[in-house]
Short mmCIF file of C-alpha atoms and ligand atoms in Angstrom, two decimals:
data_model
loop_
_atom_site.label_atom_id
_atom_site.label_comp_id
_atom_site.label_asym_id
_atom_site.label_seq_id
_atom_site.Cartn_x
_atom_site.Cartn_y
_atom_site.Cartn_z
CA UNK M 5 -144.38 -193.85 -14.12
CA UNK M 6 -140.64 -193.22 -13.70
CA UNK M 7 -139.49 -194.04 -10.17
CA UNK M 8 -137.71 -191.15 -8.46
CA UNK M 9 -134.13 -192.26 -7.73
CA UNK M 10 -133.22 -192.26 -4.07
CA UNK M 11 -129.74 -191.07 -3.06
CA UNK M 12 -127.98 -191.14 0.30
CA UNK M 13 -129.16 -187.57 0.93
CA UNK M 14 -132.69 -188.81 0.95
CA UNK M 15 -131.90 -190.77 4.14
CA UNK M 16 -132.60 -188.31 7.02
CA UNK M 17 -130.31 -190.37 9.32
CA UNK M 18 -127.43 -190.19 6.85
CA UNK M 19 -127.66 -186.46 6.24
CA UNK M 20 -128.06 -185.50 9.91
CA UNK M 21 -125.13 -187.78 10.85
CA UNK M 22 -122.99 -186.18 8.16
CA UNK M 23 -123.90 -182.78 9.60
CA UNK M 24 -123.05 -183.86 13.16
CA UNK M 25 -119.62 -185.14 12.14
CA UNK M 26 -118.56 -182.04 10.27
CA UNK M 27 -120.15 -179.71 12.87
CA UNK M 28 -117.96 -181.35 15.51
CA UNK M 29 -114.85 -180.52 13.54
CA UNK M 30 -115.99 -176.90 13.43
CA UNK M 31 -116.66 -176.94 17.20
CA UNK M 32 -113.03 -177.88 17.74
CA UNK M 33 -111.88 -175.11 15.39
CA UNK M 34 -113.97 -172.47 17.09
CA UNK M 35 -112.77 -173.55 20.51
CA UNK M 36 -109.17 -172.67 19.51
CA UNK M 37 -110.27 -169.46 17.72
CA UNK M 38 -111.56 -167.91 20.93
CA UNK M 39 -109.61 -169.64 23.68
CA UNK M 40 -107.04 -166.88 24.01
CA UNK M 41 -109.54 -164.00 24.15
CA UNK M 42 -110.50 -164.37 27.87
CA UNK M 43 -106.79 -164.61 28.78
CA UNK M 44 -106.18 -160.94 27.95
CA UNK M 45 -105.57 -159.92 31.54
CA UNK M 46 -103.43 -162.99 32.31
CA UNK M 47 -101.37 -162.47 29.15
CA UNK M 48 -100.76 -158.87 30.20
CA UNK M 49 -99.74 -159.81 33.73
CA UNK M 50 -97.88 -163.06 33.08
CA UNK M 51 -96.29 -162.53 29.63
CA UNK M 52 -96.28 -158.73 29.44
CA UNK M 53 -98.61 -158.48 26.43
CA UNK M 54 -100.07 -154.93 26.22
CA UNK M 55 -103.45 -154.19 24.57
CA UNK M 56 -101.87 -153.49 21.21
CA UNK M 57 -99.88 -156.74 21.43
CA UNK M 58 -103.13 -158.51 22.17
CA UNK M 59 -104.90 -156.66 19.29
CA UNK M 60 -101.96 -157.42 16.96
CA UNK M 61 -102.02 -161.11 17.88
CA UNK M 62 -105.78 -161.31 17.26
CA UNK M 63 -105.41 -159.59 13.94
CA UNK M 64 -103.11 -162.42 12.81
CA UNK M 65 -106.34 -164.30 12.05
CA UNK M 66 -106.41 -162.43 8.75
CA UNK M 67 -102.71 -162.19 7.85
CA UNK M 68 -102.60 -165.01 5.35
CA UNK M 69 -106.34 -165.23 4.61
CA UNK M 70 -106.46 -161.60 3.60
CA UNK M 71 -103.00 -160.54 2.38
CA UNK M 72 -101.91 -163.78 0.74
CA UNK M 73 -105.47 -164.44 -0.47
CA UNK M 74 -105.29 -167.95 1.05
CA UNK M 75 -109.02 -167.97 1.48
CA UNK M 76 -109.62 -167.29 -2.19
CA UNK M 77 -107.11 -169.96 -3.10
CA UNK M 78 -108.93 -172.28 -0.72
CA UNK M 79 -112.30 -171.54 -2.36
CA UNK M 80 -110.95 -172.24 -5.81
CA UNK M 81 -109.33 -175.46 -4.63
CA UNK M 82 -112.71 -176.37 -3.04
CA UNK M 83 -114.63 -175.83 -6.28
CA UNK M 84 -111.94 -177.68 -8.34
CA UNK M 85 -110.93 -180.52 -6.01
CA UNK M 86 -114.03 -181.09 -3.97
CA UNK M 87 -114.92 -181.20 -0.32
CA UNK M 88 -112.96 -184.25 0.78
CA UNK M 89 -109.45 -183.08 -0.27
CA UNK M 90 -110.02 -179.46 0.74
CA UNK M 91 -111.58 -180.29 4.16
CA UNK M 92 -108.70 -182.72 5.00
CA UNK M 93 -106.06 -180.15 4.07
CA UNK M 94 -107.88 -177.49 6.09
CA UNK M 95 -108.10 -179.55 9.22
CA UNK M 96 -104.43 -180.59 9.00
CA UNK M 97 -103.48 -176.90 8.62
CA UNK M 98 -105.49 -176.08 11.72
CA UNK M 99 -103.53 -178.60 13.75
CA UNK M 100 -100.17 -177.40 12.45
CA UNK M 101 -100.94 -173.75 13.22
CA UNK M 102 -102.05 -174.66 16.73
CA UNK M 103 -98.84 -176.56 17.41
CA UNK M 104 -96.84 -173.41 16.56
CA UNK M 105 -99.10 -171.22 18.70
CA UNK M 106 -98.85 -173.57 21.67
CA UNK M 107 -95.07 -173.70 21.40
CA UNK M 108 -94.79 -169.87 21.25
CA UNK M 109 -96.90 -169.36 24.37
CA UNK M 110 -95.35 -172.18 26.41
CA UNK M 111 -91.67 -171.62 25.61
CA UNK M 112 -89.20 -169.38 27.46
CA UNK M 113 -86.74 -169.34 24.63
CA UNK M 114 -88.26 -166.13 23.16
CA UNK M 115 -88.32 -164.25 26.45
CA UNK M 116 -86.98 -160.68 26.29
CA UNK M 117 -86.76 -160.57 22.48
CA UNK M 118 -88.59 -157.75 20.68
CA UNK M 119 -88.92 -157.89 16.86
CA UNK M 120 -89.75 -155.22 14.33
CA UNK M 121 -91.40 -156.48 11.15
CA UNK M 122 -92.50 -153.84 8.66
CA UNK M 123 -94.14 -151.18 10.81
CA UNK M 124 -94.94 -153.48 13.70
CA UNK M 125 -92.89 -153.87 16.82
CA UNK M 126 -93.86 -156.55 19.34
CA UNK M 127 -92.35 -159.27 21.56
CA UNK M 128 -91.03 -162.21 19.48
CA UNK M 129 -93.49 -164.45 21.34
CA UNK M 130 -96.43 -162.32 20.04
CA UNK M 131 -95.11 -162.67 16.46
CA UNK M 132 -94.66 -166.47 16.62
CA UNK M 133 -97.99 -167.02 18.43
CA UNK M 134 -99.54 -164.79 15.75
CA UNK M 135 -97.86 -166.82 13.03
CA UNK M 136 -99.40 -169.99 14.44
CA UNK M 137 -102.82 -168.33 14.72
CA UNK M 138 -102.54 -166.99 11.13
CA UNK M 139 -101.82 -170.54 9.80
CA UNK M 140 -104.60 -172.00 11.94
CA UNK M 141 -106.95 -169.31 10.58
CA UNK M 142 -106.32 -170.41 6.98
CA UNK M 143 -107.40 -173.88 8.07
CA UNK M 144 -110.50 -172.90 10.07
CA UNK M 145 -111.79 -170.52 7.40
CA UNK M 146 -111.29 -172.96 4.54
CA UNK M 147 -112.91 -175.66 6.71
CA UNK M 148 -115.82 -173.20 7.21
CA UNK M 149 -116.46 -172.75 3.51
CA UNK M 150 -115.98 -176.45 2.90
CA UNK M 151 -118.58 -177.27 5.56
CA UNK M 152 -120.98 -174.78 4.00
CA UNK M 153 -120.64 -176.58 0.65
CA UNK M 154 -121.02 -179.95 2.36
CA UNK M 155 -124.22 -178.85 4.02
CA UNK M 156 -125.54 -177.54 0.69
CA UNK M 157 -124.62 -180.87 -0.97
CA UNK M 158 -126.69 -182.86 1.52
CA UNK M 159 -129.55 -180.40 2.31
CA UNK M 160 -130.38 -178.54 -0.90
CA UNK M 161 -134.15 -178.39 -1.34
CA UNK M 162 -134.52 -179.69 2.16
CA UNK M 163 -133.82 -178.25 5.65
CA UNK M 164 -130.88 -176.15 4.43
CA UNK M 165 -131.12 -173.17 6.83
CA UNK M 166 -131.88 -175.43 9.80
CA UNK M 167 -128.86 -177.57 9.02
CA UNK M 168 -126.62 -174.46 8.63
CA UNK M 169 -128.10 -173.09 11.84
CA UNK M 170 -127.32 -176.30 13.68
CA UNK M 171 -123.79 -176.35 12.35
CA UNK M 172 -123.27 -172.75 13.52
CA UNK M 173 -124.90 -173.65 16.91
CA UNK M 174 -122.41 -176.48 17.39
CA UNK M 175 -119.55 -174.19 16.44
CA UNK M 176 -120.82 -171.57 18.92
CA UNK M 177 -120.70 -174.24 21.61
CA UNK M 178 -117.00 -174.32 20.95
CA UNK M 179 -116.82 -170.52 21.30
CA UNK M 180 -118.89 -170.57 24.49
CA UNK M 181 -116.78 -173.35 26.02
CA UNK M 182 -113.63 -171.48 25.14
CA UNK M 183 -114.74 -168.24 26.72
CA UNK M 184 -116.07 -169.97 29.83
CA UNK M 185 -113.26 -172.42 30.46
CA UNK M 186 -110.03 -170.62 29.36
CA UNK M 187 -109.36 -168.75 32.63
CA UNK M 188 -110.32 -171.58 35.00
CA UNK M 189 -108.13 -173.99 33.03
CA UNK M 190 -105.17 -171.51 32.92
CA UNK M 191 -105.53 -171.07 36.73
CA UNK M 192 -106.10 -174.78 37.59
CA UNK M 193 -103.85 -176.63 39.98
CA UNK M 194 -102.87 -173.42 41.77
CA UNK M 195 -100.32 -172.42 39.11
CA UNK M 196 -101.23 -169.89 36.32
CA UNK M 197 -100.24 -171.32 32.94
CA UNK M 198 -101.76 -169.59 29.93
CA UNK M 199 -100.59 -172.28 27.49
CA UNK M 200 -102.74 -174.99 29.23
CA UNK M 201 -106.07 -174.03 27.46
CA UNK M 202 -104.22 -174.02 24.14
CA UNK M 203 -102.95 -177.54 24.73
CA UNK M 204 -106.51 -178.69 25.38
CA UNK M 205 -107.58 -176.97 22.14
CA UNK M 206 -104.82 -178.84 20.27
CA UNK M 207 -106.04 -182.17 21.61
CA UNK M 208 -109.58 -181.30 20.60
CA UNK M 209 -108.44 -180.34 17.06
CA UNK M 210 -106.76 -183.74 16.62
CA UNK M 211 -110.08 -185.37 17.43
CA UNK M 212 -111.78 -182.92 15.04
CA UNK M 213 -109.35 -184.08 12.31
CA UNK M 214 -110.33 -187.74 12.96
CA UNK M 215 -113.96 -186.67 12.77
CA UNK M 216 -113.44 -185.12 9.30
CA UNK M 217 -111.67 -188.30 8.12
CA UNK M 218 -114.80 -190.19 9.16
CA UNK M 219 -116.91 -187.77 7.13
CA UNK M 220 -114.81 -188.43 4.04
CA UNK M 221 -116.11 -192.01 3.97
CA UNK M 222 -119.70 -190.73 4.13
CA UNK M 223 -119.08 -188.24 1.32
CA UNK M 224 -117.66 -190.98 -0.91
CA UNK M 225 -120.78 -193.03 -0.29
CA UNK M 226 -122.99 -190.03 -1.12
CA UNK M 227 -121.22 -189.51 -4.42
CA UNK M 228 -121.54 -193.20 -5.25
CA UNK M 229 -125.30 -193.01 -4.59
CA UNK M 230 -125.91 -190.10 -6.94
CA UNK M 231 -126.54 -190.29 -10.64
CA UNK M 232 -123.16 -190.34 -12.39
CA UNK M 233 -122.69 -187.34 -14.68
CA UNK M 234 -121.60 -187.63 -18.29
CA UNK M 235 -118.24 -186.10 -19.34
CA UNK M 236 -120.12 -183.29 -21.12
CA UNK M 237 -122.12 -182.47 -17.93
CA UNK M 238 -118.92 -182.55 -15.86
CA UNK M 239 -117.23 -180.12 -18.29
CA UNK M 240 -120.23 -177.86 -18.16
CA UNK M 241 -120.26 -177.96 -14.31
CA UNK M 242 -116.52 -177.51 -13.92
CA UNK M 243 -115.43 -174.33 -12.14
CA UNK M 244 -113.59 -171.84 -14.32
CA UNK M 245 -111.44 -168.96 -13.13
CA UNK M 246 -113.70 -166.67 -15.19
CA UNK M 247 -116.50 -167.62 -12.73
CA UNK M 248 -114.80 -165.34 -10.19
CA UNK M 249 -115.64 -162.41 -12.46
CA UNK M 250 -119.29 -163.52 -12.59
CA UNK M 251 -119.39 -163.60 -8.76
CA UNK M 252 -117.81 -160.19 -8.19
CA UNK M 253 -119.99 -158.48 -10.76
CA UNK M 254 -123.14 -159.65 -8.95
CA UNK M 255 -124.57 -156.74 -6.86
CA UNK M 256 -126.55 -159.09 -4.60
CA UNK M 257 -123.38 -160.97 -3.74
CA UNK M 258 -121.65 -157.68 -2.86
CA UNK M 259 -124.47 -156.64 -0.56
CA UNK M 260 -124.23 -159.96 1.35
CA UNK M 261 -120.42 -159.72 1.52
CA UNK M 262 -120.49 -156.11 2.85
CA UNK M 263 -123.34 -156.88 5.26
CA UNK M 264 -121.22 -159.87 6.42
CA UNK M 265 -118.05 -157.95 7.11
CA UNK M 266 -119.90 -155.09 8.89
CA UNK M 267 -122.11 -157.35 10.98
CA UNK M 268 -119.40 -159.83 12.01
CA UNK M 269 -117.04 -156.90 12.77
CA UNK M 270 -119.56 -155.86 15.36
CA UNK M 271 -119.69 -159.28 16.97
CA UNK M 272 -116.54 -161.41 16.76
CA UNK M 273 -114.04 -158.62 17.54
CA UNK M 274 -116.43 -157.44 20.30
CA UNK M 275 -116.26 -160.95 21.85
CA UNK M 276 -112.47 -160.67 21.99
CA UNK M 277 -112.74 -157.69 24.29
CA UNK M 278 -116.04 -158.58 26.02
CA UNK M 279 -114.40 -160.27 29.01
CA UNK M 280 -112.24 -157.20 29.58
CA UNK M 281 -115.32 -154.96 29.18
CA UNK M 282 -117.13 -156.93 31.92
CA UNK M 283 -114.14 -156.31 34.25
CA UNK M 284 -113.55 -152.72 33.43
CA UNK M 285 -117.10 -151.36 32.96
CA UNK M 286 -119.32 -153.72 34.94
CA UNK M 287 -116.87 -154.47 37.77
CA UNK M 288 -117.20 -158.29 37.37
CA UNK M 289 -114.36 -160.36 38.89
CA UNK M 290 -111.81 -161.84 36.52
CA UNK M 291 -112.93 -165.40 37.37
CA UNK M 292 -116.56 -164.70 36.45
CA UNK M 293 -116.04 -162.10 33.75
CA UNK M 294 -115.91 -164.77 30.92
CA UNK M 295 -119.29 -166.19 32.07
CA UNK M 296 -121.36 -163.22 30.83
CA UNK M 297 -119.95 -163.07 27.24
CA UNK M 298 -120.08 -166.90 27.09
CA UNK M 299 -123.90 -166.52 27.36
CA UNK M 300 -123.87 -165.02 23.88
CA UNK M 301 -122.77 -168.16 22.01
CA UNK M 302 -124.77 -170.36 24.33
CA UNK M 303 -127.89 -168.27 23.63
CA UNK M 304 -127.32 -168.60 19.86
CA UNK M 305 -127.18 -172.41 20.16
CA UNK M 306 -130.98 -172.72 20.31
CA UNK M 307 -131.86 -169.57 18.37
CA UNK M 308 -129.77 -170.00 15.24
CA UNK M 309 -131.41 -173.33 14.31
CA UNK M 310 -134.79 -171.92 15.35
CA UNK M 311 -134.55 -168.92 13.00
CA UNK M 312 -133.05 -171.18 10.34
CA UNK M 313 -136.03 -173.47 10.57
CA UNK M 314 -138.28 -170.42 10.32
CA UNK M 315 -136.53 -169.32 7.13
CA UNK M 316 -136.73 -172.82 5.67
CA UNK M 317 -140.48 -172.94 6.18
CA UNK M 318 -141.68 -169.36 6.03
CA UNK M 319 -139.02 -167.42 4.10
CA UNK M 320 -138.45 -163.72 4.93
CA UNK M 321 -134.64 -164.06 4.86
CA UNK M 322 -133.99 -160.37 4.07
CA UNK M 323 -136.29 -159.23 6.80
CA UNK M 324 -134.62 -161.52 9.32
CA UNK M 325 -131.25 -159.88 8.49
CA UNK M 326 -132.73 -156.37 8.98
CA UNK M 327 -134.16 -157.18 12.37
CA UNK M 328 -130.84 -158.79 13.44
CA UNK M 329 -128.84 -155.67 12.42
CA UNK M 330 -131.27 -153.45 14.39
CA UNK M 331 -130.75 -155.47 17.55
CA UNK M 332 -126.98 -155.24 17.21
CA UNK M 333 -127.16 -151.47 16.96
CA UNK M 334 -129.38 -151.20 20.09
CA UNK M 335 -127.15 -153.45 22.17
CA UNK M 336 -123.84 -151.76 21.36
CA UNK M 337 -125.37 -148.31 21.73
CA UNK M 338 -126.56 -149.24 25.26
CA UNK M 339 -123.20 -150.80 26.11
CA UNK M 340 -121.63 -147.44 25.34
CA UNK M 341 -123.79 -145.46 27.82
CA UNK M 342 -121.48 -144.82 30.80
CA UNK M 343 -124.11 -144.88 33.54
CA UNK M 344 -125.50 -148.31 32.54
CA UNK M 345 -122.87 -150.34 34.40
CA UNK M 346 -124.87 -152.86 36.48
CA UNK M 347 -123.88 -156.46 35.68
CA UNK M 348 -127.57 -157.37 35.21
CA UNK M 349 -127.66 -154.91 32.36
CA UNK M 350 -124.58 -156.61 30.91
CA UNK M 351 -126.35 -159.95 31.00
CA UNK M 352 -129.55 -158.53 29.38
CA UNK M 353 -127.56 -156.88 26.61
CA UNK M 354 -125.50 -160.02 25.92
CA UNK M 355 -128.67 -162.05 25.63
CA UNK M 356 -130.24 -159.59 23.19
CA UNK M 357 -127.00 -159.58 21.24
CA UNK M 358 -127.37 -163.36 21.08
CA UNK M 359 -130.76 -162.97 19.42
CA UNK M 360 -129.27 -160.57 16.81
CA UNK M 361 -126.33 -162.86 16.30
CA UNK M 362 -128.72 -165.71 15.65
CA UNK M 363 -130.95 -163.83 13.21
CA UNK M 364 -128.48 -162.57 10.70
CA UNK M 365 -126.25 -165.67 10.22
CA UNK M 366 -129.29 -167.98 10.14
CA UNK M 367 -130.60 -166.17 7.10
CA UNK M 368 -127.43 -164.83 5.46
CA UNK M 369 -125.51 -168.08 4.80
CA UNK M 370 -128.40 -170.07 3.34
CA UNK M 371 -129.25 -167.06 1.09
CA UNK M 372 -125.93 -167.31 -0.81
CA UNK M 373 -127.01 -170.36 -2.88
CA UNK M 374 -130.11 -168.36 -3.93
CA UNK M 375 -127.82 -165.79 -5.56
CA UNK M 376 -124.88 -167.95 -6.78
CA UNK M 377 -124.96 -171.28 -8.70
CA UNK M 378 -123.69 -174.43 -6.94
CA UNK M 379 -120.56 -174.90 -9.05
CA UNK M 380 -119.36 -171.40 -7.93
CA UNK M 381 -120.50 -171.74 -4.32
CA UNK M 382 -117.14 -172.61 -2.77
CA UNK M 383 -115.53 -169.56 -4.38
CA UNK M 384 -118.52 -167.34 -3.55
CA UNK M 385 -118.39 -168.31 0.12
CA UNK M 386 -114.63 -167.98 0.13
CA UNK M 387 -114.79 -164.46 -1.33
CA UNK M 388 -117.37 -163.47 1.26
CA UNK M 389 -115.15 -164.84 4.02
CA UNK M 390 -112.26 -162.94 2.43
CA UNK M 391 -114.13 -159.65 2.61
CA UNK M 392 -115.22 -160.52 6.14
CA UNK M 393 -111.64 -161.34 7.19
CA UNK M 394 -110.59 -157.74 6.52
CA UNK M 395 -112.93 -156.84 9.41
CA UNK M 396 -111.94 -159.75 11.63
CA UNK M 397 -108.32 -158.77 11.16
CA UNK M 398 -108.55 -154.99 11.23
CA UNK M 399 -111.20 -154.40 13.88
CA UNK M 400 -109.47 -156.15 16.86
CA UNK M 401 -106.30 -154.28 16.07
CA UNK M 402 -108.24 -151.01 15.72
CA UNK M 403 -110.02 -151.52 19.08
CA UNK M 404 -106.69 -152.49 20.78
CA UNK M 405 -105.09 -149.35 19.43
CA UNK M 406 -108.05 -147.13 20.46
CA UNK M 407 -108.04 -148.65 23.96
CA UNK M 408 -104.35 -148.04 24.46
CA UNK M 409 -104.30 -144.55 22.89
CA UNK M 410 -107.52 -142.99 24.21
CA UNK M 411 -109.10 -145.19 26.86
CA UNK M 412 -106.58 -145.91 29.66
CA UNK M 413 -107.99 -144.67 32.93
CA UNK M 414 -105.37 -145.92 35.40
CA UNK M 415 -103.76 -149.07 36.76
CA UNK M 416 -104.80 -151.75 39.30
CA UNK M 417 -103.22 -154.79 40.84
CA UNK M 418 -105.16 -157.99 40.12
CA UNK M 419 -103.90 -161.35 41.47
CA UNK M 420 -100.60 -159.57 42.23
CA UNK M 421 -100.23 -158.36 38.61
CA UNK M 422 -100.36 -154.65 37.65
CA UNK M 423 -102.74 -154.09 34.70
CA UNK M 424 -104.28 -151.02 33.00
CA UNK M 425 -107.97 -150.12 33.45
CA UNK M 426 -109.93 -148.90 30.40
CA UNK M 427 -113.03 -146.83 29.60
CA UNK M 428 -114.92 -148.80 26.90
CA UNK M 429 -117.30 -145.99 25.68
CA UNK M 430 -115.36 -145.19 22.51
CA UNK M 431 -114.85 -148.86 21.41
CA UNK M 432 -118.57 -149.54 21.95
CA UNK M 433 -119.50 -146.48 19.82
CA UNK M 434 -117.24 -147.91 17.05
CA UNK M 435 -119.08 -151.21 17.23
CA UNK M 436 -122.45 -149.35 17.08
CA UNK M 437 -121.22 -147.66 13.87
CA UNK M 438 -120.63 -151.04 12.26
CA UNK M 439 -124.15 -152.09 13.19
CA UNK M 440 -125.61 -149.01 11.54
CA UNK M 441 -123.75 -149.61 8.31
CA UNK M 442 -124.79 -153.32 8.41
CA UNK M 443 -128.43 -152.19 8.64
CA UNK M 444 -128.08 -150.05 5.51
CA UNK M 445 -126.67 -153.00 3.55
CA UNK M 446 -129.41 -155.33 4.82
CA UNK M 447 -131.96 -152.88 3.34
CA UNK M 448 -130.02 -152.61 0.06
CA UNK M 449 -130.07 -156.47 -0.13
CA UNK M 450 -133.78 -156.53 0.33
CA UNK M 451 -134.26 -153.96 -2.49
CA UNK M 452 -131.97 -155.96 -4.77
CA UNK M 453 -133.83 -159.19 -4.00
CA UNK M 454 -137.10 -157.49 -5.00
CA UNK M 455 -135.52 -156.27 -8.27
CA UNK M 456 -133.83 -159.54 -9.25
CA UNK M 457 -136.24 -162.07 -7.75
CA UNK M 458 -133.61 -164.12 -5.88
CA UNK M 459 -136.27 -165.46 -3.59
CA UNK M 460 -134.67 -164.43 -0.31
CA UNK M 461 -138.14 -163.83 1.08
CA UNK M 462 -139.28 -167.35 0.00
CA UNK M 463 -139.03 -170.59 2.01
CA UNK M 464 -136.07 -172.89 1.28
CA UNK M 465 -137.92 -176.16 1.47
CA UNK M 466 -139.13 -177.25 -1.95
CA UNK M 467 -142.42 -179.05 -1.57
C1 LIG H 529 -115.58 -166.70 10.96
C2 LIG H 529 -116.12 -167.33 9.72
N1 LIG H 529 -115.53 -166.74 8.59
C3 LIG H 529 -117.62 -167.23 9.67
O1 LIG H 529 -118.15 -166.30 9.11
N2 LIG H 529 -118.31 -168.13 10.32
C4 LIG H 529 -119.76 -168.07 10.35
C5 LIG H 529 -120.37 -169.33 9.82
C6 LIG H 529 -120.30 -169.45 8.37
C7 LIG H 529 -120.98 -170.64 7.83
C8 LIG H 529 -120.16 -171.82 8.10
N3 LIG H 529 -120.74 -173.01 7.59
C9 LIG H 529 -120.21 -167.97 11.79
O2 LIG H 529 -121.31 -167.37 12.03
O3 LIG H 529 -119.59 -168.57 12.66
#
C-alpha cells in the first residue's frame, strides 16, 4: 500500500505555531488601525479636529486601497509572487505609513495651515496624518489577504475556520487593546499627548515585522516538505489576469463581497464612533467611555474561534451568516432608540453585537475557498477587501458628515476643552440600514449555495 506522504502541515505544532506568528503581526496592525478612534474628543480639543476632519482622516483608510486599486494589485502580486514576498512588503509598508502618521500628529510645523485638495478642505495635519494612514492601510489590508492565504495553505482540509477564527480573535485583541488603552496612554504622566499611543503602535508594528520575518522561514520549510510540482503543473496552477474575470463573473463571490461590505460597514465604522456615542448618549465619562466598546472585540476573542470550530465540524456556514446579520440589525436598532440610554443597556448591546460580529466573519472568510479555487484565492480575497474598503472609507466620512450637519445638540467643556455634543439617533439608523441589506445578501448567498452546491452548509474538516 502506498504510504501517505507527510508534510510540515501535518504537524499540528508546526501549523499552530505558524498561525500564532502571523496572527501576532495582524494584532499589531489592528492596534494601529483603531488607536486613533478613541481619541476623537482629545483630537477635537487639543488639535482642533472637527467631526468631519475626524471622518475625513478615518476615510483615508481606503484612499489608495480603493481609488488606486492597491488592494487588487496586492492580491495579484500575492497570487503571482507568493506569501513570503507579499507579506514582507505589506508589513514594511505598514511601518512606513505609521512613521508618517506619527510625525504628522506629533509635529507643530503644520500648525495653522489649511489645505484644499480636490473638494476637500482640512488642516494640513489631517491631510498628512491621513496620508500616513492611507499608506498603512495598503499594508494592513494586503497583510490581511496574505494571512488568509497562509492559513488556507496550512489548514485546508483541517481546522480551517477555527484557525481563521483564532487569527481574527488575535487581531481583535489588538483592536480591543487600542480602544481601551489609547486615552489612558495619551493622558499618562499628567500631560495630554495624542501622539503617544501612535508611537506605541509604531513600536508594536516593528515587532510585528520581525514576527513575519520569522514566519518566512517556516513557510520556506513548508514548501520544501511538500511534493515538488512539475513545470506543467506549475504552468497550469499559475495565476492569469483572465482569472479576475472568472472571479467577478461568479454570483456566489459577489454575494459574499456585498454581504462583506454591508456587514463590516455596520461594525468597523461604528467602532470609530462608539466611544463618542458612549459619552454623548449614555453619559459615560471620557476616561471610561472606551471600555464599553472595547468589550466588543474582547467578546469576539472567544466566540469567533468557537463559531469557526462549529462550522468546521457541523457546517451551516450560510445559516451562521444569516443569524449574525439579524443580531447586528437588532443591536443598531436598539442603539437608535432615544429613551434607551442607561449604560447597562450599552454594555448589553455591545456584547450582543460581539456575538453577531463573531458569527458572520467566522463563517464568511472560510467560505471563500469553497467558491473560488486556491490559485485565485489571493485575488478573490483582495477583490472582496476592495469592495469592503469602499464601505470602510465612505461610511466613517458619511457618519462624520451626518453628525456635523444634522446631529449637533450643543457644546460642553470637558477637561477644559470646548467640544460639541451630538444626538446619535440618525447615525444608528444608518447602521441599522446596513444590517438589513446585509441580511438580504446573506439569504441570497444561501439560495445560491443551494443552487450551485458550494457546500457552505457542509463541515470544513475532511474525514
Ligand atoms: C478590515 C479587513 N479588510 C477585514 O475584513 N478583516 C477581517 C478579517 C479578514 C480575514 C483575515 N485573515 C476582520 O474581520 O477583521
